[in-house]
PDB file of C-alpha atoms in Angstrom:
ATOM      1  CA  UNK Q   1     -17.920 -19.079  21.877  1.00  0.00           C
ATOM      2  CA  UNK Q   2     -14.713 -16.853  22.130  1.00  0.00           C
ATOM      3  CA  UNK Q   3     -15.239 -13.439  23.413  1.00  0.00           C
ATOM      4  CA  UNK Q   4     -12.352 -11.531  24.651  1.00  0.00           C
ATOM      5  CA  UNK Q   5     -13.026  -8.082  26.630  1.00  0.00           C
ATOM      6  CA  UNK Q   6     -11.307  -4.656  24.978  1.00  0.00           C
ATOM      7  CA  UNK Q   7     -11.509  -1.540  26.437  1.00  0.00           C
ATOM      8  CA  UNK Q   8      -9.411   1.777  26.801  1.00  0.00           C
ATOM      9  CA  UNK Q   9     -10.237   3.510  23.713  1.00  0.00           C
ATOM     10  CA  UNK Q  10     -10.702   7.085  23.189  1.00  0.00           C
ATOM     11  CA  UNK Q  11      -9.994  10.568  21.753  1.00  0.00           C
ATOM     12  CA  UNK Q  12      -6.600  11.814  22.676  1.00  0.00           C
ATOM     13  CA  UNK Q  13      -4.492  15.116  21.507  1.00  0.00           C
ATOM     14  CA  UNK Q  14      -1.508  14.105  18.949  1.00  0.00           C
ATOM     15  CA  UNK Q  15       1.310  13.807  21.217  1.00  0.00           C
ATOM     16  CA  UNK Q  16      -1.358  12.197  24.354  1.00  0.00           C
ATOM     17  CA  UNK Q  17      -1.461   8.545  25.788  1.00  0.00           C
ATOM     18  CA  UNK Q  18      -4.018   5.936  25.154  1.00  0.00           C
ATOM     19  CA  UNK Q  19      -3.767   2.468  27.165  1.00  0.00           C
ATOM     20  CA  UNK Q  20      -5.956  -0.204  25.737  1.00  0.00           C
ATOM     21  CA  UNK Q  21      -6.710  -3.549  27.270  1.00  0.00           C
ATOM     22  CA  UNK Q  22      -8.394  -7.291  26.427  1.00  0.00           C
ATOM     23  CA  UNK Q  23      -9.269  -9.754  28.491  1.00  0.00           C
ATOM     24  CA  UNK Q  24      -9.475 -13.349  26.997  1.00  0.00           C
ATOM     25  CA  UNK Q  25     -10.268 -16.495  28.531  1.00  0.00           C
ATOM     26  CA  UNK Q  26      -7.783 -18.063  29.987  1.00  0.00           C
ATOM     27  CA  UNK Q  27      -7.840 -21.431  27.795  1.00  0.00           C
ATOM     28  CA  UNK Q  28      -6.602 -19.136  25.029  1.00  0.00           C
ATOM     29  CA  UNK Q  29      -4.346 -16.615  27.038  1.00  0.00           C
ATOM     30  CA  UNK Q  30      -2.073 -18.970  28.234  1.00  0.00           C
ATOM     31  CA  UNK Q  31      -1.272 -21.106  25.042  1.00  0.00           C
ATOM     32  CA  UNK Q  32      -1.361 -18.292  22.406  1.00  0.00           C
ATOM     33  CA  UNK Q  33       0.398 -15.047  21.435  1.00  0.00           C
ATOM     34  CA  UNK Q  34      -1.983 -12.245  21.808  1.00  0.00           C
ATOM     35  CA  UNK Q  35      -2.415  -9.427  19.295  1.00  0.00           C
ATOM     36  CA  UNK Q  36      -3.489  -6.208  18.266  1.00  0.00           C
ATOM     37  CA  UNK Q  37      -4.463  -5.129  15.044  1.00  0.00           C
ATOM     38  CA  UNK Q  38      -6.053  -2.019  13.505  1.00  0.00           C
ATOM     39  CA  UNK Q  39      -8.090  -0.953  10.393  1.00  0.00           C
ATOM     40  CA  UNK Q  40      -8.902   2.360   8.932  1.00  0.00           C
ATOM     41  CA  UNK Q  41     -12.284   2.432   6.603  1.00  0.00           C
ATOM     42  CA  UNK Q  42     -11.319   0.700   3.409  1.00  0.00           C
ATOM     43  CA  UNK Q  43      -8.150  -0.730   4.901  1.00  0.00           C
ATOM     44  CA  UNK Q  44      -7.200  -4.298   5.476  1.00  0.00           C
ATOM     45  CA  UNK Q  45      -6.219  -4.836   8.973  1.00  0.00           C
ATOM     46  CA  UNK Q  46      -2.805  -4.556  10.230  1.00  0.00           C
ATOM     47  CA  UNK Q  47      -0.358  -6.010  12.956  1.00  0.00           C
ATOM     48  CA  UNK Q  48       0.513  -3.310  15.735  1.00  0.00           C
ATOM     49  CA  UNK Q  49       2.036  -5.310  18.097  1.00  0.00           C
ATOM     50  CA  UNK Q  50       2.433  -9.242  19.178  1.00  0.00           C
ATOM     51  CA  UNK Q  51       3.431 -10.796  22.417  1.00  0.00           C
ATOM     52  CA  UNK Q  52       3.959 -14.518  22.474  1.00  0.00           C
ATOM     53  CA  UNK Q  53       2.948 -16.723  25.865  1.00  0.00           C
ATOM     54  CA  UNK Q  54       6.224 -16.605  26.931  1.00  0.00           C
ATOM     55  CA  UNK Q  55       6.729 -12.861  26.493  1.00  0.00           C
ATOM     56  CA  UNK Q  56       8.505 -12.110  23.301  1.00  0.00           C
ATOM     57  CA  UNK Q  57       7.151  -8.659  21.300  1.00  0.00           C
ATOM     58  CA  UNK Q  58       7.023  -8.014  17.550  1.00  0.00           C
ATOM     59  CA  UNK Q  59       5.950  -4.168  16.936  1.00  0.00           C
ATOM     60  CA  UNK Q  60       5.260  -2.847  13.523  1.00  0.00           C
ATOM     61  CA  UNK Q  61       7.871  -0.072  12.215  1.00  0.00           C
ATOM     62  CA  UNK Q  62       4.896   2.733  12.931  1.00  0.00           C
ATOM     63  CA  UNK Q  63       4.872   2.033  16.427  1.00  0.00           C
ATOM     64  CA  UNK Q  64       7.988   0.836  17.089  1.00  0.00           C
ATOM     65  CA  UNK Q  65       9.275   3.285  20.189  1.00  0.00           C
ATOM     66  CA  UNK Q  66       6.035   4.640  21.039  1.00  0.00           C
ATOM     67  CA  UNK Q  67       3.978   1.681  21.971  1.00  0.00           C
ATOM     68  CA  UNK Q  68       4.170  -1.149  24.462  1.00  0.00           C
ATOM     69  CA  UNK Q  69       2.940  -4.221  24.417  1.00  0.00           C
ATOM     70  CA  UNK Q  70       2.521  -6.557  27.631  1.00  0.00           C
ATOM     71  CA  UNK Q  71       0.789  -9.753  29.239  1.00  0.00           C
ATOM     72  CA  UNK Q  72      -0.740  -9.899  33.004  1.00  0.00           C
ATOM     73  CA  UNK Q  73      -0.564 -13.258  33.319  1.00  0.00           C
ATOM     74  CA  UNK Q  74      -2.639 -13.543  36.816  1.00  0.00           C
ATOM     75  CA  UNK Q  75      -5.568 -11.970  35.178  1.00  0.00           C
ATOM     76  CA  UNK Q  76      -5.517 -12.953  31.541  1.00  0.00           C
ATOM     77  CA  UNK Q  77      -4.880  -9.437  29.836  1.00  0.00           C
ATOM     78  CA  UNK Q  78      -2.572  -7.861  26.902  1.00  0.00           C
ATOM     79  CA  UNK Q  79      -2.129  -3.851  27.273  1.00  0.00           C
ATOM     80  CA  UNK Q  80      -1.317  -1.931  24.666  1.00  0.00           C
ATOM     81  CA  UNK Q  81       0.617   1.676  25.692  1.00  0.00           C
ATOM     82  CA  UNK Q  82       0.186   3.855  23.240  1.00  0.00           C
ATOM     83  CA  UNK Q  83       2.280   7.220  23.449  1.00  0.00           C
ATOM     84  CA  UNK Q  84       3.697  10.204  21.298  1.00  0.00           C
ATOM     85  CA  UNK Q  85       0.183   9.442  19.496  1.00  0.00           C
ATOM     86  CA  UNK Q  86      -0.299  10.292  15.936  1.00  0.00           C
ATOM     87  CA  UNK Q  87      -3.225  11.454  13.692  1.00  0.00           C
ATOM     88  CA  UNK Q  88      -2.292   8.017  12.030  1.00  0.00           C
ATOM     89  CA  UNK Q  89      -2.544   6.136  14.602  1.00  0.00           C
ATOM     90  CA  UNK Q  90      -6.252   7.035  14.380  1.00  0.00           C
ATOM     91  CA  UNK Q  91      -8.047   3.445  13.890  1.00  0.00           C
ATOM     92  CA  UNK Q  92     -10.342   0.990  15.016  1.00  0.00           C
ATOM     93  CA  UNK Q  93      -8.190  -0.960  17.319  1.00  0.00           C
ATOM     94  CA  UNK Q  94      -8.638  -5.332  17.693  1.00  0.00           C
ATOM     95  CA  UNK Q  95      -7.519  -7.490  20.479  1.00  0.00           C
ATOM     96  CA  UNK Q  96      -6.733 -10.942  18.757  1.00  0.00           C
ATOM     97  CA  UNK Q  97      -4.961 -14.332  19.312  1.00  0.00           C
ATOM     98  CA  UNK Q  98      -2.390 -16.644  17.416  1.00  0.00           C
ATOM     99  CA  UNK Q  99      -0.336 -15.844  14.504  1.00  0.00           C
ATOM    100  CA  UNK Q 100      -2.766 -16.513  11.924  1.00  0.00           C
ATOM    101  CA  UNK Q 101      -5.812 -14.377  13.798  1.00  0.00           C
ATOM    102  CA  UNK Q 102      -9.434 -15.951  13.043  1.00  0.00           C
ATOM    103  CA  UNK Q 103     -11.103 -14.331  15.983  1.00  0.00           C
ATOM    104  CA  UNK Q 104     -11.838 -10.820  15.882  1.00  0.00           C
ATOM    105  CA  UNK Q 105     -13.799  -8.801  18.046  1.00  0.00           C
ATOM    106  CA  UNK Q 106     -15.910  -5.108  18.096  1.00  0.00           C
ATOM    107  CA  UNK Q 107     -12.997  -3.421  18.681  1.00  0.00           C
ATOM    108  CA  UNK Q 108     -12.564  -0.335  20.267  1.00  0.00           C
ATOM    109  CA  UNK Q 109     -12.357   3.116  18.508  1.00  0.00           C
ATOM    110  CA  UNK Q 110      -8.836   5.078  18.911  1.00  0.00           C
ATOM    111  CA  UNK Q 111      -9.212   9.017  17.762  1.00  0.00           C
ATOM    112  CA  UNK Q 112      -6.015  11.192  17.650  1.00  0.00           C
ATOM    113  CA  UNK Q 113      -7.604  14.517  16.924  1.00  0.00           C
ATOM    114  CA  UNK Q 114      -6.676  18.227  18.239  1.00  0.00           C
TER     115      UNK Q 114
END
């Protein structure tokens, strides 16, 4: 059964840092593009940010400047960087695989609050 590893979330000032990360096994880390998504309560989920295997990104327009997206290879994780955070970036925050995601985990809580 598929269970990838999230962790890094939190409750951050607007304006503060978050780094999330997800470890997945490596059968799936090393053929797939890895994924985060979000959802807000009565939300669908939505794409943050994509990194393909060999290391190309696709952000959404929200994030787009503020957060990162990267692979460590040797240890089969995606980060996610999140700076300048927003109040709207507030979200339940998913670690996911492929372009058509069927796997989706707990997730792990991101609060931007003062």
């Amino acid at each position: 059964q598929v269970q990838f590893v999230e962790s890094g979330g939190g409750l951050v000032q607007p304006g503060g840092s978050l780094r999330l990360s997800c470890i997945a096994p490596r059968s799936i880390f090393s053929i797939y593009a890895m994924a985060w998504y979000r959802q807000t309560p009565g939300n669908q989920r939505e794409l943050v940010a994509r990194i393909s295997s060999g290391g190309s990104t696709t952000y959404a327009d929200s994030v787009k400047g503020r957060f990162t997206i990267s692979r460590i290879n040797s240890v089969n994780t995606v980060t996610l960087q999140m700076n300048s955070l927003k109040p709207e970036d507030t979200a339940v925050y998913y670690c996911t695989y492929g372009l058509q995601p069927g796997y989706w985990g707990q997730g792990t809580q991101v609060t931007v609050s003062s």
